[in-house]
JSON list of C-alpha atoms and ligand atoms in Angstrom, two decimals:
[
{"chain": "F", "resi": 258, "resn": "MET", "atom": "CA", "xyz": [-14.30, 12.87, -3.63]},
{"chain": "F", "resi": 259, "resn": "LEU", "atom": "CA", "xyz": [-10.89, 11.54, -2.62]},
{"chain": "F", "resi": 260, "resn": "LYS", "atom": "CA", "xyz": [-8.91, 10.61, -5.74]},
{"chain": "F", "resi": 261, "resn": "VAL", "atom": "CA", "xyz": [-6.74, 7.56, -5.14]},
{"chain": "F", "resi": 262, "resn": "VAL", "atom": "CA", "xyz": [-3.79, 6.47, -7.28]},
{"chain": "F", "resi": 263, "resn": "VAL", "atom": "CA", "xyz": [-2.57, 2.93, -6.59]},
{"chain": "F", "resi": 264, "resn": "LEU", "atom": "CA", "xyz": [1.05, 1.94, -7.26]},
{"chain": "F", "resi": 265, "resn": "VAL", "atom": "CA", "xyz": [1.71, -1.77, -7.83]},
{"chain": "F", "resi": 266, "resn": "SER", "atom": "CA", "xyz": [4.45, -4.17, -8.88]},
{"chain": "F", "resi": 267, "resn": "GLY", "atom": "CA", "xyz": [2.87, -7.61, -9.18]},
{"chain": "F", "resi": 268, "resn": "GLY", "atom": "CA", "xyz": [-0.27, -9.63, -8.74]},
{"chain": "F", "resi": 269, "resn": "GLY", "atom": "CA", "xyz": [-2.33, -6.82, -7.29]},
{"chain": "F", "resi": 270, "resn": "THR", "atom": "CA", "xyz": [-4.52, -8.67, -4.79]},
{"chain": "F", "resi": 271, "resn": "ASN", "atom": "CA", "xyz": [-4.46, -5.61, -2.53]},
{"chain": "F", "resi": 272, "resn": "LEU", "atom": "CA", "xyz": [-5.47, -3.47, -5.50]},
{"chain": "F", "resi": 273, "resn": "GLN", "atom": "CA", "xyz": [-8.34, -5.93, -6.04]},
{"chain": "F", "resi": 274, "resn": "ALA", "atom": "CA", "xyz": [-9.41, -5.53, -2.41]},
{"chain": "F", "resi": 275, "resn": "LEU", "atom": "CA", "xyz": [-9.59, -1.77, -2.97]},
{"chain": "F", "resi": 276, "resn": "ILE", "atom": "CA", "xyz": [-11.52, -2.14, -6.24]},
{"chain": "F", "resi": 277, "resn": "ASP", "atom": "CA", "xyz": [-14.00, -4.53, -4.58]},
{"chain": "F", "resi": 278, "resn": "ALA", "atom": "CA", "xyz": [-14.46, -2.17, -1.63]},
{"chain": "F", "resi": 279, "resn": "GLU", "atom": "CA", "xyz": [-15.05, 0.80, -3.93]},
{"chain": "F", "resi": 280, "resn": "GLU", "atom": "CA", "xyz": [-17.58, -1.15, -6.01]},
{"chain": "F", "resi": 281, "resn": "ALA", "atom": "CA", "xyz": [-19.36, -2.26, -2.83]},
{"chain": "F", "resi": 282, "resn": "GLY", "atom": "CA", "xyz": [-19.63, 1.39, -1.72]},
{"chain": "F", "resi": 283, "resn": "LYS", "atom": "CA", "xyz": [-17.29, 0.83, 1.22]},
{"chain": "F", "resi": 284, "resn": "LEU", "atom": "CA", "xyz": [-14.71, 3.55, 0.52]},
{"chain": "F", "resi": 285, "resn": "SER", "atom": "CA", "xyz": [-16.88, 6.50, 1.57]},
{"chain": "F", "resi": 286, "resn": "GLY", "atom": "CA", "xyz": [-16.72, 7.99, -1.89]},
{"chain": "F", "resi": 287, "resn": "ALA", "atom": "CA", "xyz": [-12.98, 7.53, -2.49]},
{"chain": "F", "resi": 288, "resn": "LYS", "atom": "CA", "xyz": [-12.34, 6.64, -6.12]},
{"chain": "F", "resi": 289, "resn": "ILE", "atom": "CA", "xyz": [-9.40, 4.84, -7.71]},
{"chain": "F", "resi": 290, "resn": "VAL", "atom": "CA", "xyz": [-8.51, 7.19, -10.58]},
{"chain": "F", "resi": 291, "resn": "GLY", "atom": "CA", "xyz": [-5.33, 5.50, -11.75]},
{"chain": "F", "resi": 292, "resn": "VAL", "atom": "CA", "xyz": [-3.04, 2.50, -11.35]},
{"chain": "F", "resi": 293, "resn": "ILE", "atom": "CA", "xyz": [0.69, 2.63, -12.08]},
{"chain": "F", "resi": 294, "resn": "SER", "atom": "CA", "xyz": [2.98, -0.40, -12.23]},
{"chain": "F", "resi": 295, "resn": "ASN", "atom": "CA", "xyz": [6.77, -0.39, -12.48]},
{"chain": "F", "resi": 296, "resn": "ASN", "atom": "CA", "xyz": [6.58, -3.80, -14.16]},
{"chain": "F", "resi": 297, "resn": "GLU", "atom": "CA", "xyz": [5.09, -4.48, -17.55]},
{"chain": "F", "resi": 298, "resn": "GLY", "atom": "CA", "xyz": [2.55, -7.27, -18.08]},
{"chain": "F", "resi": 299, "resn": "VAL", "atom": "CA", "xyz": [1.73, -7.82, -14.41]},
{"chain": "F", "resi": 300, "resn": "TYR", "atom": "CA", "xyz": [-1.72, -9.07, -13.41]},
{"chain": "F", "resi": 301, "resn": "ALA", "atom": "CA", "xyz": [-2.38, -5.92, -11.38]},
{"chain": "F", "resi": 302, "resn": "LEU", "atom": "CA", "xyz": [-2.61, -3.91, -14.62]},
{"chain": "F", "resi": 303, "resn": "GLU", "atom": "CA", "xyz": [-5.07, -6.44, -16.04]},
{"chain": "F", "resi": 304, "resn": "ARG", "atom": "CA", "xyz": [-7.22, -6.05, -12.92]},
{"chain": "F", "resi": 305, "resn": "ALA", "atom": "CA", "xyz": [-7.29, -2.27, -13.50]},
{"chain": "F", "resi": 306, "resn": "GLN", "atom": "CA", "xyz": [-8.10, -2.81, -17.18]},
{"chain": "F", "resi": 307, "resn": "LYS", "atom": "CA", "xyz": [-10.99, -5.15, -16.36]},
{"chain": "F", "resi": 308, "resn": "HIS", "atom": "CA", "xyz": [-12.53, -2.50, -14.13]},
{"chain": "F", "resi": 309, "resn": "GLU", "atom": "CA", "xyz": [-11.87, 0.29, -16.65]},
{"chain": "F", "resi": 310, "resn": "ILE", "atom": "CA", "xyz": [-9.47, 2.12, -14.38]},
{"chain": "F", "resi": 311, "resn": "PRO", "atom": "CA", "xyz": [-6.86, 4.22, -16.24]},
{"chain": "F", "resi": 312, "resn": "ASN", "atom": "CA", "xyz": [-3.51, 2.47, -15.88]},
{"chain": "F", "resi": 313, "resn": "ARG", "atom": "CA", "xyz": [0.03, 2.55, -17.14]},
{"chain": "F", "resi": 314, "resn": "CYS", "atom": "CA", "xyz": [3.47, 1.11, -16.72]},
{"chain": "F", "resi": 315, "resn": "ILE", "atom": "CA", "xyz": [6.37, 3.35, -15.75]},
{"chain": "F", "resi": 316, "resn": "SER", "atom": "CA", "xyz": [9.52, 1.34, -15.22]},
{"chain": "F", "resi": 317, "resn": "PRO", "atom": "CA", "xyz": [13.04, 2.51, -14.40]},
{"chain": "F", "resi": 318, "resn": "GLY", "atom": "CA", "xyz": [14.24, 0.62, -17.50]},
{"chain": "F", "resi": 319, "resn": "MET", "atom": "CA", "xyz": [12.29, 3.02, -19.74]},
{"chain": "F", "resi": 320, "resn": "PHE", "atom": "CA", "xyz": [14.53, 5.92, -18.71]},
{"chain": "F", "resi": 321, "resn": "SER", "atom": "CA", "xyz": [18.21, 6.71, -18.97]},
{"chain": "F", "resi": 322, "resn": "SER", "atom": "CA", "xyz": [18.52, 7.76, -15.33]},
{"chain": "F", "resi": 323, "resn": "ARG", "atom": "CA", "xyz": [16.80, 7.24, -12.01]},
{"chain": "F", "resi": 324, "resn": "GLU", "atom": "CA", "xyz": [16.07, 10.98, -11.87]},
{"chain": "F", "resi": 325, "resn": "GLU", "atom": "CA", "xyz": [14.11, 10.79, -15.14]},
{"chain": "F", "resi": 326, "resn": "PHE", "atom": "CA", "xyz": [12.13, 7.81, -13.83]},
{"chain": "F", "resi": 327, "resn": "ASN", "atom": "CA", "xyz": [11.39, 9.66, -10.59]},
{"chain": "F", "resi": 328, "resn": "GLU", "atom": "CA", "xyz": [10.18, 12.72, -12.54]},
{"chain": "F", "resi": 329, "resn": "ALA", "atom": "CA", "xyz": [7.96, 10.58, -14.79]},
{"chain": "F", "resi": 330, "resn": "LEU", "atom": "CA", "xyz": [6.42, 8.79, -11.81]},
{"chain": "F", "resi": 331, "resn": "LEU", "atom": "CA", "xyz": [5.66, 12.08, -10.06]},
{"chain": "F", "resi": 332, "resn": "LEU", "atom": "CA", "xyz": [4.22, 13.57, -13.23]},
{"chain": "F", "resi": 333, "resn": "ALA", "atom": "CA", "xyz": [1.94, 10.55, -13.79]},
{"chain": "F", "resi": 334, "resn": "VAL", "atom": "CA", "xyz": [0.60, 10.74, -10.24]},
{"chain": "F", "resi": 335, "resn": "GLU", "atom": "CA", "xyz": [-0.03, 14.47, -10.70]},
{"chain": "F", "resi": 336, "resn": "GLU", "atom": "CA", "xyz": [-1.75, 13.92, -14.04]},
{"chain": "F", "resi": 337, "resn": "TYR", "atom": "CA", "xyz": [-4.19, 11.52, -12.40]},
{"chain": "F", "resi": 338, "resn": "GLY", "atom": "CA", "xyz": [-4.87, 14.28, -9.85]},
{"chain": "F", "resi": 339, "resn": "ALA", "atom": "CA", "xyz": [-4.04, 12.11, -6.82]},
{"chain": "F", "resi": 340, "resn": "ASP", "atom": "CA", "xyz": [-5.21, 13.20, -3.39]},
{"chain": "F", "resi": 341, "resn": "LEU", "atom": "CA", "xyz": [-3.93, 9.94, -1.90]},
{"chain": "F", "resi": 342, "resn": "ILE", "atom": "CA", "xyz": [-1.25, 7.55, -3.18]},
{"chain": "F", "resi": 343, "resn": "VAL", "atom": "CA", "xyz": [-1.58, 3.92, -2.10]},
{"chain": "F", "resi": 344, "resn": "LEU", "atom": "CA", "xyz": [1.45, 1.64, -2.32]},
{"chain": "F", "resi": 345, "resn": "ALA", "atom": "CA", "xyz": [-0.12, -1.80, -2.76]},
{"chain": "F", "resi": 346, "resn": "GLY", "atom": "CA", "xyz": [2.88, -4.08, -3.09]},
{"chain": "F", "resi": 347, "resn": "PHE", "atom": "CA", "xyz": [4.95, -1.41, -4.87]},
{"chain": "F", "resi": 348, "resn": "LEU", "atom": "CA", "xyz": [8.54, -2.55, -4.58]},
{"chain": "F", "resi": 349, "resn": "VAL", "atom": "CA", "xyz": [10.31, 0.61, -5.74]},
{"chain": "F", "resi": 350, "resn": "VAL", "atom": "CA", "xyz": [11.86, 3.28, -3.52]},
{"chain": "F", "resi": 351, "resn": "ILE", "atom": "CA", "xyz": [9.58, 6.33, -3.59]},
{"chain": "F", "resi": 352, "resn": "PRO", "atom": "CA", "xyz": [11.30, 9.50, -4.83]},
{"chain": "F", "resi": 353, "resn": "LYS", "atom": "CA", "xyz": [12.11, 11.99, -2.05]},
{"chain": "F", "resi": 354, "resn": "LYS", "atom": "CA", "xyz": [10.36, 14.77, -3.96]},
{"chain": "F", "resi": 355, "resn": "MET", "atom": "CA", "xyz": [7.13, 12.75, -4.04]},
{"chain": "F", "resi": 356, "resn": "ILE", "atom": "CA", "xyz": [7.33, 12.00, -0.31]},
{"chain": "F", "resi": 357, "resn": "GLN", "atom": "CA", "xyz": [7.78, 15.70, 0.46]},
{"chain": "F", "resi": 358, "resn": "LYS", "atom": "CA", "xyz": [5.04, 16.83, -1.90]},
{"chain": "F", "resi": 359, "resn": "TYR", "atom": "CA", "xyz": [2.57, 14.21, -0.62]},
{"chain": "F", "resi": 360, "resn": "GLU", "atom": "CA", "xyz": [3.41, 14.32, 3.07]},
{"chain": "F", "resi": 361, "resn": "ASN", "atom": "CA", "xyz": [0.89, 12.16, 4.98]},
{"chain": "F", "resi": 362, "resn": "ARG", "atom": "CA", "xyz": [-0.86, 11.46, 1.69]},
{"chain": "F", "resi": 363, "resn": "ILE", "atom": "CA", "xyz": [1.05, 8.28, 0.75]},
{"chain": "F", "resi": 364, "resn": "ILE", "atom": "CA", "xyz": [0.15, 5.03, 2.51]},
{"chain": "F", "resi": 365, "resn": "ASN", "atom": "CA", "xyz": [1.80, 1.61, 2.31]},
{"chain": "F", "resi": 366, "resn": "ILE", "atom": "CA", "xyz": [0.69, -1.88, 3.25]},
{"chain": "F", "resi": 367, "resn": "HIS", "atom": "CA", "xyz": [3.40, -4.01, 4.83]},
{"chain": "F", "resi": 368, "resn": "PRO", "atom": "CA", "xyz": [2.95, -7.72, 5.63]},
{"chain": "F", "resi": 369, "resn": "SER", "atom": "CA", "xyz": [4.17, -7.74, 9.25]},
{"chain": "F", "resi": 370, "resn": "LEU", "atom": "CA", "xyz": [3.49, -6.01, 12.54]},
{"chain": "F", "resi": 371, "resn": "ILE", "atom": "CA", "xyz": [5.91, -3.08, 12.21]},
{"chain": "F", "resi": 372, "resn": "PRO", "atom": "CA", "xyz": [8.54, -2.65, 13.72]},
{"chain": "F", "resi": 373, "resn": "ALA", "atom": "CA", "xyz": [9.09, -6.41, 13.30]},
{"chain": "F", "resi": 374, "resn": "PHE", "atom": "CA", "xyz": [10.36, -7.74, 9.97]},
{"chain": "F", "resi": 375, "resn": "CYS", "atom": "CA", "xyz": [10.43, -4.42, 8.14]},
{"chain": "F", "resi": 376, "resn": "GLY", "atom": "CA", "xyz": [12.96, -2.06, 6.61]},
{"chain": "F", "resi": 377, "resn": "THR", "atom": "CA", "xyz": [15.48, -2.66, 3.85]},
{"chain": "F", "resi": 378, "resn": "GLY", "atom": "CA", "xyz": [15.40, -6.21, 2.49]},
{"chain": "F", "resi": 379, "resn": "TYR", "atom": "CA", "xyz": [12.04, -7.11, 4.01]},
{"chain": "F", "resi": 380, "resn": "TYR", "atom": "CA", "xyz": [9.47, -7.31, 1.25]},
{"chain": "F", "resi": 381, "resn": "GLY", "atom": "CA", "xyz": [7.06, -9.92, -0.09]},
{"chain": "F", "resi": 382, "resn": "LEU", "atom": "CA", "xyz": [7.89, -13.50, 0.91]},
{"chain": "F", "resi": 383, "resn": "LYS", "atom": "CA", "xyz": [11.11, -12.44, 2.66]},
{"chain": "F", "resi": 384, "resn": "VAL", "atom": "CA", "xyz": [9.01, -10.91, 5.44]},
{"chain": "F", "resi": 385, "resn": "HIS", "atom": "CA", "xyz": [7.28, -14.24, 6.11]},
{"chain": "F", "resi": 386, "resn": "GLU", "atom": "CA", "xyz": [10.55, -16.18, 5.85]},
{"chain": "F", "resi": 387, "resn": "GLY", "atom": "CA", "xyz": [11.92, -13.86, 8.55]},
{"chain": "F", "resi": 388, "resn": "ALA", "atom": "CA", "xyz": [8.89, -14.36, 10.79]},
{"chain": "F", "resi": 389, "resn": "LEU", "atom": "CA", "xyz": [9.07, -18.16, 10.49]},
{"chain": "F", "resi": 390, "resn": "ALA", "atom": "CA", "xyz": [12.85, -18.21, 11.03]},
{"chain": "F", "resi": 391, "resn": "ARG", "atom": "CA", "xyz": [12.40, -16.22, 14.27]},
{"chain": "F", "resi": 392, "resn": "GLY", "atom": "CA", "xyz": [9.59, -18.48, 15.42]},
{"chain": "F", "resi": 393, "resn": "VAL", "atom": "CA", "xyz": [7.09, -15.75, 16.24]},
{"chain": "F", "resi": 394, "resn": "LYS", "atom": "CA", "xyz": [3.62, -16.93, 17.19]},
{"chain": "F", "resi": 395, "resn": "TYR", "atom": "CA", "xyz": [1.88, -13.90, 15.76]},
{"chain": "F", "resi": 396, "resn": "THR", "atom": "CA", "xyz": [2.62, -11.79, 12.73]},
{"chain": "F", "resi": 397, "resn": "GLY", "atom": "CA", "xyz": [0.18, -9.62, 10.77]},
{"chain": "F", "resi": 398, "resn": "ALA", "atom": "CA", "xyz": [0.01, -6.53, 8.62]},
{"chain": "F", "resi": 399, "resn": "THR", "atom": "CA", "xyz": [0.44, -2.78, 9.00]},
{"chain": "F", "resi": 400, "resn": "VAL", "atom": "CA", "xyz": [-0.82, 0.20, 7.03]},
{"chain": "F", "resi": 401, "resn": "HIS", "atom": "CA", "xyz": [1.34, 3.26, 7.57]},
{"chain": "F", "resi": 402, "resn": "PHE", "atom": "CA", "xyz": [2.08, 6.67, 6.10]},
{"chain": "F", "resi": 403, "resn": "VAL", "atom": "CA", "xyz": [5.25, 6.82, 4.04]},
{"chain": "F", "resi": 404, "resn": "ASP", "atom": "CA", "xyz": [8.07, 9.05, 5.21]},
{"chain": "F", "resi": 405, "resn": "GLU", "atom": "CA", "xyz": [11.68, 9.21, 4.07]},
{"chain": "F", "resi": 406, "resn": "GLY", "atom": "CA", "xyz": [12.72, 6.05, 5.91]},
{"chain": "F", "resi": 407, "resn": "THR", "atom": "CA", "xyz": [11.86, 2.47, 4.96]},
{"chain": "F", "resi": 408, "resn": "ASP", "atom": "CA", "xyz": [8.66, 1.41, 6.77]},
{"chain": "F", "resi": 409, "resn": "THR", "atom": "CA", "xyz": [9.23, 4.10, 9.43]},
{"chain": "F", "resi": 410, "resn": "GLY", "atom": "CA", "xyz": [6.21, 6.36, 8.89]},
{"chain": "F", "resi": 411, "resn": "PRO", "atom": "CA", "xyz": [3.26, 6.84, 11.27]},
{"chain": "F", "resi": 412, "resn": "ILE", "atom": "CA", "xyz": [1.26, 3.63, 11.78]},
{"chain": "F", "resi": 413, "resn": "ILE", "atom": "CA", "xyz": [-2.41, 3.87, 10.83]},
{"chain": "F", "resi": 414, "resn": "LEU", "atom": "CA", "xyz": [-3.78, 0.34, 11.34]},
{"chain": "F", "resi": 415, "resn": "GLN", "atom": "CA", "xyz": [-2.42, -3.07, 12.36]},
{"chain": "F", "resi": 416, "resn": "LYS", "atom": "CA", "xyz": [-3.94, -6.53, 12.60]},
{"chain": "F", "resi": 417, "resn": "PRO", "atom": "CA", "xyz": [-2.32, -9.64, 14.10]},
{"chain": "F", "resi": 418, "resn": "VAL", "atom": "CA", "xyz": [-2.48, -13.05, 12.44]},
{"chain": "F", "resi": 419, "resn": "ALA", "atom": "CA", "xyz": [-1.53, -16.31, 14.19]},
{"chain": "F", "resi": 420, "resn": "VAL", "atom": "CA", "xyz": [1.31, -18.43, 12.83]},
{"chain": "F", "resi": 421, "resn": "GLU", "atom": "CA", "xyz": [0.21, -22.07, 12.52]},
{"chain": "F", "resi": 422, "resn": "GLU", "atom": "CA", "xyz": [2.10, -25.33, 12.89]},
{"chain": "F", "resi": 423, "resn": "GLY", "atom": "CA", "xyz": [3.50, -26.34, 9.50]},
{"chain": "F", "resi": 424, "resn": "ASP", "atom": "CA", "xyz": [3.22, -22.87, 7.96]},
{"chain": "F", "resi": 425, "resn": "THR", "atom": "CA", "xyz": [5.44, -22.17, 4.97]},
{"chain": "F", "resi": 426, "resn": "PRO", "atom": "CA", "xyz": [6.30, -18.62, 3.85]},
{"chain": "F", "resi": 427, "resn": "LYS", "atom": "CA", "xyz": [3.66, -19.00, 1.13]},
{"chain": "F", "resi": 428, "resn": "SER", "atom": "CA", "xyz": [0.87, -20.28, 3.40]},
{"chain": "F", "resi": 429, "resn": "LEU", "atom": "CA", "xyz": [1.63, -17.57, 5.93]},
{"chain": "F", "resi": 430, "resn": "GLN", "atom": "CA", "xyz": [1.68, -14.90, 3.23]},
{"chain": "F", "resi": 431, "resn": "GLN", "atom": "CA", "xyz": [-1.73, -16.04, 1.99]},
{"chain": "F", "resi": 432, "resn": "ARG", "atom": "CA", "xyz": [-3.26, -16.03, 5.49]},
{"chain": "F", "resi": 433, "resn": "VAL", "atom": "CA", "xyz": [-1.81, -12.58, 6.30]},
{"chain": "F", "resi": 434, "resn": "MET", "atom": "CA", "xyz": [-3.31, -11.26, 3.08]},
{"chain": "F", "resi": 435, "resn": "GLU", "atom": "CA", "xyz": [-6.73, -12.82, 3.67]},
{"chain": "F", "resi": 436, "resn": "GLN", "atom": "CA", "xyz": [-7.02, -12.08, 7.38]},
{"chain": "F", "resi": 437, "resn": "ALA", "atom": "CA", "xyz": [-5.27, -8.71, 7.51]},
{"chain": "F", "resi": 438, "resn": "GLU", "atom": "CA", "xyz": [-4.08, -6.93, 4.36]},
{"chain": "F", "resi": 439, "resn": "TRP", "atom": "CA", "xyz": [-7.25, -7.10, 2.28]},
{"chain": "F", "resi": 440, "resn": "ILE", "atom": "CA", "xyz": [-9.24, -5.80, 5.26]},
{"chain": "F", "resi": 441, "resn": "LEU", "atom": "CA", "xyz": [-6.85, -3.12, 6.54]},
{"chain": "F", "resi": 442, "resn": "LEU", "atom": "CA", "xyz": [-6.04, -1.37, 3.28]},
{"chain": "F", "resi": 443, "resn": "PRO", "atom": "CA", "xyz": [-9.62, -0.51, 2.23]},
{"chain": "F", "resi": 444, "resn": "GLU", "atom": "CA", "xyz": [-10.36, 0.39, 5.87]},
{"chain": "F", "resi": 445, "resn": "ALA", "atom": "CA", "xyz": [-7.45, 2.87, 5.93]},
{"chain": "F", "resi": 446, "resn": "VAL", "atom": "CA", "xyz": [-8.59, 4.48, 2.66]},
{"chain": "F", "resi": 447, "resn": "ARG", "atom": "CA", "xyz": [-12.14, 4.76, 4.03]},
{"chain": "F", "resi": 448, "resn": "LEU", "atom": "CA", "xyz": [-10.92, 6.44, 7.23]},
{"chain": "F", "resi": 449, "resn": "ILE", "atom": "CA", "xyz": [-8.84, 8.91, 5.22]},
{"chain": "F", "resi": 450, "resn": "ALA", "atom": "CA", "xyz": [-11.78, 9.62, 2.89]},
{"chain": "F", "resi": 451, "resn": "GLU", "atom": "CA", "xyz": [-13.90, 10.33, 5.96]},
{"chain": "F", "resi": 452, "resn": "GLY", "atom": "CA", "xyz": [-11.28, 12.78, 7.27]},
{"chain": "F", "resi": 453, "resn": "ARG", "atom": "CA", "xyz": [-10.84, 10.70, 10.42]},
{"chain": "F", "resi": 454, "resn": "ILE", "atom": "CA", "xyz": [-7.05, 10.36, 10.42]},
{"chain": "F", "resi": 455, "resn": "GLN", "atom": "CA", "xyz": [-4.91, 12.94, 12.19]},
{"chain": "F", "resi": 456, "resn": "VAL", "atom": "CA", "xyz": [-1.14, 12.88, 12.44]},
{"chain": "F", "resi": 457, "resn": "GLU", "atom": "CA", "xyz": [0.42, 14.52, 15.48]},
{"chain": "F", "resi": 458, "resn": "ASN", "atom": "CA", "xyz": [4.08, 14.09, 16.47]},
{"chain": "F", "resi": 459, "resn": "LYS", "atom": "CA", "xyz": [4.45, 11.25, 13.96]},
{"chain": "F", "resi": 460, "resn": "LYS", "atom": "CA", "xyz": [1.59, 9.35, 15.57]},
{"chain": "F", "resi": 461, "resn": "VAL", "atom": "CA", "xyz": [-1.83, 8.68, 14.12]},
{"chain": "F", "resi": 462, "resn": "ARG", "atom": "CA", "xyz": [-5.04, 9.44, 15.93]},
{"chain": "F", "resi": 463, "resn": "ILE", "atom": "CA", "xyz": [-8.25, 7.97, 14.58]},
{"chain": "F", "resi": 464, "resn": "LEU", "atom": "CA", "xyz": [-11.24, 10.21, 15.19]},
{"chain": "F", "resi": 465, "resn": "SER", "atom": "CA", "xyz": [-14.46, 8.46, 16.06]},
{"chain": "F", "resi": 466, "resn": "GLU", "atom": "CA", "xyz": [-17.28, 8.29, 13.56]},
{"chain": "F", "resi": 467, "resn": "LYS", "atom": "CA", "xyz": [-19.57, 11.30, 13.44]},
{"chain": "F", "resi": 468, "resn": "LYS", "atom": "CA", "xyz": [-23.01, 10.28, 14.66]},
{"chain": "Q", "resi": 531, "resn": "GAR", "atom": "C1", "xyz": [1.67, -7.82, -0.25]},
{"chain": "Q", "resi": 531, "resn": "GAR", "atom": "O1", "xyz": [1.79, -8.88, 0.65]},
{"chain": "Q", "resi": 531, "resn": "GAR", "atom": "C2", "xyz": [2.22, -6.55, 0.36]},
{"chain": "Q", "resi": 531, "resn": "GAR", "atom": "O2", "xyz": [1.97, -6.45, 1.73]},
{"chain": "Q", "resi": 531, "resn": "GAR", "atom": "C3", "xyz": [3.70, -6.73, 0.09]},
{"chain": "Q", "resi": 531, "resn": "GAR", "atom": "O3", "xyz": [3.75, -7.24, -1.23]},
{"chain": "Q", "resi": 531, "resn": "GAR", "atom": "C4", "xyz": [2.58, -8.04, -1.47]},
{"chain": "Q", "resi": 531, "resn": "GAR", "atom": "C5", "xyz": [1.94, -7.60, -2.75]},
{"chain": "Q", "resi": 531, "resn": "GAR", "atom": "O4", "xyz": [0.88, -8.45, -3.11]},
{"chain": "Q", "resi": 531, "resn": "GAR", "atom": "N1", "xyz": [4.40, -5.48, 0.23]},
{"chain": "Q", "resi": 531, "resn": "GAR", "atom": "C6", "xyz": [5.62, -5.39, 0.74]},
{"chain": "Q", "resi": 531, "resn": "GAR", "atom": "O5", "xyz": [6.28, -6.35, 1.08]},
{"chain": "Q", "resi": 531, "resn": "GAR", "atom": "C7", "xyz": [6.15, -3.97, 0.86]},
{"chain": "Q", "resi": 531, "resn": "GAR", "atom": "N2", "xyz": [7.32, -3.92, 1.68]},
{"chain": "Q", "resi": 531, "resn": "GAR", "atom": "P1", "xyz": [-0.26, -8.00, -4.13]},
{"chain": "Q", "resi": 531, "resn": "GAR", "atom": "O6", "xyz": [0.44, -7.51, -5.41]},
{"chain": "Q", "resi": 531, "resn": "GAR", "atom": "O7", "xyz": [-1.02, -9.27, -4.40]},
{"chain": "Q", "resi": 531, "resn": "GAR", "atom": "O8", "xyz": [-1.09, -6.93, -3.51]}
]
């Protein structure tokens, strides 16, 4: 069984998509064993609570230095026994030590087609503001492994979503979530649980389903 720890910062709709997929038996036996938020009182923690998933808040403000926060975050993930760490709208820079220890075992969902509208400063609504300002006709979402850069790790899955006349950052964000993010993230976890993801030369190969 693949033990999944989900890191969140806010509303947690992507966490909900994972919970729903697990409960529907669509994660090939992967199990969410813990949820960690860097923000107190966010709805994502309530979602975990409702589904009786162990959860806690670890915020930088609870510690006297960034190093102490980083250590606490790593320790919490280890205590949950994570095989896979999922960043589901986690808006904190991941400690280097965690990235090295969990190489190709941390995935992130990003609300654009990487390499467009990604990297430092592009998160949440800002990504959709950028897409609308540029006038792209298609945007979408990407699930990728996390490496030491910002949104630079190997791409696992992508799905395009059309921009519509009159879209606002909020309407576009909602459509990208519904049509791409909530589908891609559980799908990526399922593929990993099935051992079907290989990383070679920083590129992902998806092995076909065993018949
Ligand atoms: C999602 O749109 C996710 O792709 C984005 O934050 C939102 C979190 O929503 N992540 C980033 O921008 C990371 N760079 P949620 O809390 O409802 O899942």
